[in-house]
Amino acid sequence: MKIYEKIFERLEELNMSQIELSGRTGIATSTISDWRKKQINPQADKLVPICKALEMSITDLLCDEDDKKNKVLSRDYVGEDHILIEKNISSTIGVKRRILNFYEQMEVNKVETDLIDNTTERNISIIRDVDGNNIVLINDILFKSRRSIEWDEIEKLLRKFIGNYYEIAETAEKIYIGSDFPDEFAHSKYTKAIKGANEKAKANSVSAIGDLISIADNKMMYPDYEKKHGRKAKNGWYRYDTRFGIPVYDESGEIKRYNIFKARMLVRCDEKKNLYLYDIVQIKKETSTPLE
C-alpha cells in the first residue's frame, strides 16, 4: 500500500476530515486532496506532522507488512519529534532502506529547523503574583531593539507550532494550533494597529504560546463583531484571559523589572467542537513595578 493510501485509510479509521488534518499539520487541503487525485505521496518533511496528527509511527506509514516481516521490535518510545517511533532491534533490508531514505530527505530541512529551534530557545517560568494570578515570565526576549518588528518572520516562526495542542491547566481543555493562526497573529487588523510596547509584547509572546494557553482562564462566549469572521465563527467563538511579563533591562544588560501585560486569546470552535487558537489581542500593560 502506498503512503498516501495509508494516510486516507487512517483518516477513515479516525473519522477525521481532510480539513481537520490540514488544521493539525498546516498542509493545505488542496495539497492533501492532490495526494489521492494525482496518486502521489507527501514530501518527506511533511511526514512527521502527518504521523503526529494521525497518531501513527513513521515505520507504519513508510513500511508495508512484507517489509516488516521477521523484524523484532521493542516497545514504542517518544523520540525528539514527539511522535511514536518503533525502536528497531533488528530490521529487514526493506525497513532499513525506507527509514534511512526518509531521514536522508529530512536532512535537507534540518538546517532551517535547527535555526528556528535555536531562535526560540526557551527560558520561561510561570509564577503567581501577590493576588494569586498566574503570570508567564518570558525571561529571554527575541525583540529588544527599537527597530520595526518583522511580522513575516514571526509568521514563519509560528508555523512550527501548527498541529500542536496545549491544555489549559484549570479546565483541561485542549487548544489546537491551526493553519490559520500564524497569519492571523502576524497580520490581523489588530496587529497592524498596535504600536510601541504593546507591539513588542505581542511579538515576544511567540516564544511562550503554549504557556500562555496553559494559564488561560475566564472563558466567555465572544461576539463576532462586525460579522467579520463569518464561517469561522459559526460553531462558537470564545475568549480567554492570559497574562505575561516582559523583562526590562538596565544598562549592564541585567533584568531590573518586568512589565506585566494582560491579553485576550481568541479561540474558535470547529464542527467537532475542537478549539483552535485564532489570535492574541487586547494586549495592555498593567504595571511597570517589580513583582513582589
Short mmCIF file of C-alpha atoms in Angstrom, two decimals:
data_model
loop_
_atom_site.label_atom_id
_atom_site.label_comp_id
_atom_site.label_asym_id
_atom_site.label_seq_id
_atom_site.Cartn_x
_atom_site.Cartn_y
_atom_site.Cartn_z
CA MET A 1 0.00 0.00 0.00
CA LYS A 2 1.32 3.43 -0.93
CA ILE A 3 1.92 6.13 1.68
CA TYR A 4 -0.94 8.36 0.51
CA GLU A 5 -3.30 5.36 0.62
CA LYS A 6 -2.33 4.66 4.22
CA ILE A 7 -2.99 8.29 5.11
CA PHE A 8 -6.53 8.23 3.73
CA GLU A 9 -7.18 4.83 5.29
CA ARG A 10 -6.12 6.23 8.65
CA LEU A 11 -8.32 9.30 8.17
CA GLU A 12 -11.30 6.98 7.74
CA GLU A 13 -10.34 4.98 10.85
CA LEU A 14 -10.20 8.16 12.93
CA ASN A 15 -13.25 9.69 11.26
CA MET A 16 -11.06 12.72 10.59
CA SER A 17 -11.72 15.09 7.70
CA GLN A 18 -9.10 16.46 5.33
CA ILE A 19 -9.89 19.91 6.73
CA GLU A 20 -9.04 18.76 10.25
CA LEU A 21 -5.81 17.13 9.05
CA SER A 22 -4.95 20.41 7.34
CA GLY A 23 -5.60 22.33 10.56
CA ARG A 24 -3.39 20.00 12.59
CA THR A 25 -0.49 19.86 10.14
CA GLY A 26 -0.50 23.19 8.31
CA ILE A 27 -0.74 21.38 4.97
CA ALA A 28 -3.19 22.95 2.53
CA THR A 29 -6.38 20.97 1.92
CA SER A 30 -5.75 21.22 -1.83
CA THR A 31 -2.38 19.52 -1.33
CA ILE A 32 -3.95 16.73 0.74
CA SER A 33 -6.63 16.24 -1.91
CA ASP A 34 -3.97 16.07 -4.64
CA TRP A 35 -2.30 13.08 -2.97
CA ARG A 36 -5.35 10.98 -3.79
CA LYS A 37 -6.33 12.58 -7.09
CA LYS A 38 -2.80 12.50 -8.52
CA GLN A 39 -1.79 9.33 -6.65
CA ILE A 40 1.34 10.94 -5.21
CA ASN A 41 2.97 10.74 -1.80
CA PRO A 42 3.60 13.71 0.52
CA GLN A 43 7.06 15.27 0.67
CA ALA A 44 9.36 13.82 3.33
CA ASP A 45 9.29 16.93 5.52
CA LYS A 46 5.50 16.60 5.85
CA LEU A 47 5.57 13.05 7.24
CA VAL A 48 6.39 13.87 10.87
CA PRO A 49 3.43 16.25 11.38
CA ILE A 50 1.19 13.81 9.48
CA CYS A 51 2.20 10.94 11.77
CA LYS A 52 1.69 13.14 14.80
CA ALA A 53 -1.78 14.20 13.67
CA LEU A 54 -2.80 10.64 12.75
CA GLU A 55 -1.25 9.08 15.86
CA MET A 56 0.82 6.58 13.92
CA SER A 57 4.52 5.80 13.68
CA ILE A 58 6.93 6.56 10.87
CA THR A 59 7.56 2.83 10.40
CA ASP A 60 3.85 2.07 9.98
CA LEU A 61 3.49 4.86 7.44
CA LEU A 62 6.58 4.07 5.38
CA CYS A 63 6.73 0.29 5.51
CA ASP A 64 4.43 -2.48 4.29
CA GLU A 65 3.78 -5.66 6.23
CA ASP A 66 6.11 -7.57 3.89
CA ASP A 67 8.90 -5.16 4.79
CA LYS A 68 8.32 -5.66 8.50
CA LYS A 69 8.30 -9.48 8.47
CA ASN A 70 10.88 -11.14 10.72
CA LYS A 71 11.54 -7.85 12.45
CA VAL A 72 11.81 -7.74 16.23
CA LEU A 73 10.63 -4.52 17.82
CA SER A 74 10.91 -3.20 21.32
CA ARG A 75 8.14 -1.09 22.81
CA ASP A 76 7.45 2.26 21.19
CA TYR A 77 9.22 5.27 22.64
CA VAL A 78 8.76 9.00 22.25
CA GLY A 79 11.51 10.49 20.11
CA GLU A 80 12.63 14.07 19.61
CA ASP A 81 9.84 14.63 17.10
CA HIS A 82 7.31 13.87 19.89
CA ILE A 83 5.70 11.07 17.90
CA LEU A 84 5.75 7.33 18.48
CA ILE A 85 8.59 5.66 16.59
CA GLU A 86 9.44 1.95 16.79
CA LYS A 87 12.90 1.25 18.08
CA ASN A 88 14.38 -1.39 15.77
CA ILE A 89 16.40 -4.17 17.35
CA SER A 90 16.66 -5.98 14.04
CA SER A 91 15.05 -4.97 10.77
CA THR A 92 14.66 -6.25 7.28
CA ILE A 93 16.59 -4.56 4.49
CA GLY A 94 13.34 -3.03 3.22
CA VAL A 95 12.59 -1.35 6.54
CA LYS A 96 16.14 -0.05 6.93
CA ARG A 97 16.18 1.30 3.38
CA ARG A 98 12.88 3.16 3.76
CA ILE A 99 13.68 4.62 7.18
CA LEU A 100 17.17 5.73 6.14
CA ASN A 101 15.82 7.26 2.94
CA PHE A 102 13.25 9.18 4.98
CA TYR A 103 15.88 10.64 7.30
CA GLU A 104 18.15 11.48 4.36
CA GLN A 105 15.34 13.52 2.83
CA MET A 106 14.60 15.11 6.20
CA GLU A 107 18.24 16.25 6.41
CA VAL A 108 17.51 18.80 3.67
CA ASN A 109 15.27 20.65 6.11
CA LYS A 110 17.46 20.17 9.20
CA VAL A 111 19.42 23.43 8.92
CA GLU A 112 16.25 25.52 8.69
CA THR A 113 14.61 23.60 11.55
CA ASP A 114 17.66 23.97 13.79
CA LEU A 115 17.71 27.70 13.09
CA ILE A 116 14.10 28.05 14.23
CA ASP A 117 14.68 25.91 17.32
CA ASN A 118 17.74 27.93 18.34
CA THR A 119 15.90 31.19 17.77
CA THR A 120 13.11 30.13 20.10
CA GLU A 121 15.23 28.56 22.85
CA ARG A 122 13.03 28.76 25.89
CA ASN A 123 13.67 30.49 29.18
CA ILE A 124 10.13 30.62 30.51
CA SER A 125 8.73 30.45 34.03
CA ILE A 126 5.24 30.66 35.49
CA ILE A 127 4.72 32.45 38.79
CA ARG A 128 1.84 33.79 40.86
CA ASP A 129 1.58 37.45 41.77
CA VAL A 130 0.53 38.73 45.19
CA ASP A 131 -3.13 38.40 44.16
CA GLY A 132 -2.74 34.75 43.15
CA ASN A 133 -2.86 35.36 39.39
CA ASN A 134 -0.65 33.24 37.14
CA ILE A 135 1.88 35.10 35.01
CA VAL A 136 4.15 33.69 32.30
CA LEU A 137 7.58 35.32 32.59
CA ILE A 138 9.43 35.41 29.27
CA ASN A 139 12.94 35.79 30.62
CA ASP A 140 14.82 35.94 27.30
CA ILE A 141 13.03 38.04 24.72
CA LEU A 142 13.54 37.88 20.96
CA PHE A 143 12.93 41.55 20.19
CA LYS A 144 14.80 44.05 22.36
CA SER A 145 15.72 46.85 19.99
CA ARG A 146 13.60 49.72 18.76
CA ARG A 147 13.72 48.54 15.16
CA SER A 148 10.46 47.60 13.48
CA ILE A 149 9.07 44.11 14.02
CA GLU A 150 9.40 41.74 11.05
CA TRP A 151 5.95 40.16 11.21
CA ASP A 152 6.54 37.97 8.17
CA GLU A 153 9.39 36.31 10.06
CA ILE A 154 7.16 35.84 13.10
CA GLU A 155 4.56 34.14 10.92
CA LYS A 156 7.22 31.70 9.68
CA LEU A 157 8.32 31.10 13.26
CA LEU A 158 4.77 30.28 14.37
CA ARG A 159 4.24 27.73 11.61
CA LYS A 160 6.34 25.21 13.52
CA PHE A 161 3.55 25.05 16.13
CA ILE A 162 0.84 24.04 13.64
CA GLY A 163 -0.67 20.71 14.63
CA ASN A 164 0.30 21.03 18.29
CA TYR A 165 -2.18 21.38 21.09
CA TYR A 166 -1.82 22.66 24.64
CA GLU A 167 -4.03 22.09 27.66
CA ILE A 168 -5.48 24.79 29.88
CA ALA A 169 -4.41 23.69 33.35
CA GLU A 170 -7.58 24.89 35.06
CA THR A 171 -10.08 23.15 32.76
CA ALA A 172 -8.02 20.51 30.85
CA GLU A 173 -9.40 21.93 27.59
CA LYS A 174 -7.19 21.27 24.58
CA ILE A 175 -6.41 24.28 22.41
CA TYR A 176 -5.04 23.37 18.97
CA ILE A 177 -2.80 25.48 16.77
CA GLY A 178 -4.38 25.50 13.31
CA SER A 179 -3.03 26.62 9.97
CA ASP A 180 -4.84 29.98 10.17
CA PHE A 181 -3.20 31.09 13.43
CA PRO A 182 0.27 32.20 12.20
CA ASP A 183 -1.12 34.51 9.53
CA GLU A 184 -3.86 35.95 11.75
CA PHE A 185 -1.46 36.52 14.66
CA ALA A 186 1.08 38.29 12.45
CA HIS A 187 -1.16 40.20 10.05
CA SER A 188 -4.54 40.77 11.70
CA LYS A 189 -6.14 44.19 11.77
CA TYR A 190 -5.29 44.37 15.46
CA THR A 191 -1.61 43.56 14.89
CA LYS A 192 -1.31 46.23 12.22
CA ALA A 193 -2.80 48.82 14.57
CA ILE A 194 -0.73 48.28 17.73
CA LYS A 195 2.47 50.22 18.32
CA GLY A 196 5.26 50.64 20.84
CA ALA A 197 5.41 48.45 23.95
CA ASN A 198 2.23 46.54 23.09
CA GLU A 199 3.53 45.63 19.64
CA LYS A 200 6.83 44.43 21.08
CA ALA A 201 4.98 42.48 23.77
CA LYS A 202 2.88 40.63 21.20
CA ALA A 203 5.94 39.84 19.10
CA ASN A 204 7.81 38.45 22.11
CA SER A 205 4.86 36.31 23.22
CA VAL A 206 5.57 33.88 20.33
CA SER A 207 8.12 32.03 22.46
CA ALA A 208 5.51 31.24 25.13
CA ILE A 209 2.34 30.34 23.21
CA GLY A 210 1.85 27.02 25.00
CA ASP A 211 2.45 28.57 28.41
CA LEU A 212 0.00 31.39 27.74
CA ILE A 213 -2.61 28.78 26.87
CA SER A 214 -1.83 26.71 29.97
CA ILE A 215 -2.62 29.57 32.39
CA ALA A 216 -5.64 30.89 30.47
CA ASP A 217 -8.84 31.49 32.43
CA ASN A 218 -12.12 33.41 32.44
CA LYS A 219 -13.60 31.71 29.36
CA MET A 220 -16.53 33.57 27.82
CA MET A 221 -18.53 33.47 24.61
CA TYR A 222 -17.20 36.13 22.28
CA PRO A 223 -19.42 38.01 19.82
CA ASP A 224 -18.40 38.13 16.16
CA TYR A 225 -18.16 41.90 16.00
CA GLU A 226 -18.98 43.36 12.58
CA LYS A 227 -19.66 39.78 11.37
CA LYS A 228 -16.11 39.79 10.03
CA HIS A 229 -15.24 36.18 10.85
CA GLY A 230 -18.18 34.61 9.04
CA ARG A 231 -17.92 30.83 8.61
CA LYS A 232 -15.06 30.55 11.11
CA ALA A 233 -17.31 31.81 13.90
CA LYS A 234 -20.40 29.74 13.14
CA ASN A 235 -19.56 26.93 15.62
CA GLY A 236 -18.65 29.18 18.52
CA TRP A 237 -16.22 31.94 19.33
CA TYR A 238 -14.59 32.24 22.74
CA ARG A 239 -12.13 34.41 24.56
CA TYR A 240 -9.81 33.63 27.44
CA ASP A 241 -7.66 35.92 29.56
CA THR A 242 -3.93 35.35 29.99
CA ARG A 243 -1.00 37.36 31.40
CA PHE A 244 2.71 37.55 30.73
CA GLY A 245 5.77 39.51 31.78
CA ILE A 246 8.46 41.04 29.56
CA PRO A 247 11.80 41.97 31.19
CA VAL A 248 13.19 45.49 31.21
CA TYR A 249 16.99 45.61 31.21
CA ASP A 250 19.39 48.07 32.81
CA GLU A 251 22.48 49.48 31.09
CA SER A 252 24.56 46.44 32.05
CA GLY A 253 22.07 44.06 30.46
CA GLU A 254 20.64 42.78 33.74
CA ILE A 255 16.89 42.46 34.30
CA LYS A 256 15.73 45.27 36.58
CA ARG A 257 11.97 44.67 36.43
CA TYR A 258 9.15 43.15 34.38
CA ASN A 259 6.41 44.90 32.50
CA ILE A 260 3.25 42.85 33.03
CA PHE A 261 0.72 42.55 30.22
CA LYS A 262 -2.81 41.25 30.19
CA ALA A 263 -4.01 39.77 26.90
CA ARG A 264 -7.06 38.13 25.41
CA MET A 265 -6.86 34.88 23.45
CA LEU A 266 -9.45 34.47 20.71
CA VAL A 267 -10.40 30.82 20.21
CA ARG A 268 -12.65 29.37 17.53
CA CYS A 269 -14.58 26.12 17.70
CA ASP A 270 -14.86 23.75 14.72
CA GLU A 271 -17.74 21.46 13.79
CA LYS A 272 -16.32 18.70 16.02
CA LYS A 273 -16.09 21.07 19.00
CA ASN A 274 -12.29 21.21 18.82
CA LEU A 275 -10.88 24.54 19.98
CA TYR A 276 -8.31 26.43 17.88
CA LEU A 277 -6.28 29.46 18.90
CA TYR A 278 -7.03 32.25 16.43
CA ASP A 279 -5.24 35.36 17.70
CA ILE A 280 -3.96 37.14 20.80
CA VAL A 281 -5.42 40.63 21.12
CA GLN A 282 -6.23 43.46 23.54
CA ILE A 283 -2.70 43.42 24.94
CA LYS A 284 -2.42 46.01 27.68
CA LYS A 285 0.39 46.80 30.10
CA GLU A 286 -0.78 46.52 33.69
CA THR A 287 2.20 47.73 35.69
CA SER A 288 5.89 48.56 35.40
CA THR A 289 6.72 47.91 39.05
CA PRO A 290 8.80 44.86 40.03
CA LEU A 291 6.96 41.72 41.02
CA GLU A 292 6.74 41.19 44.76
#
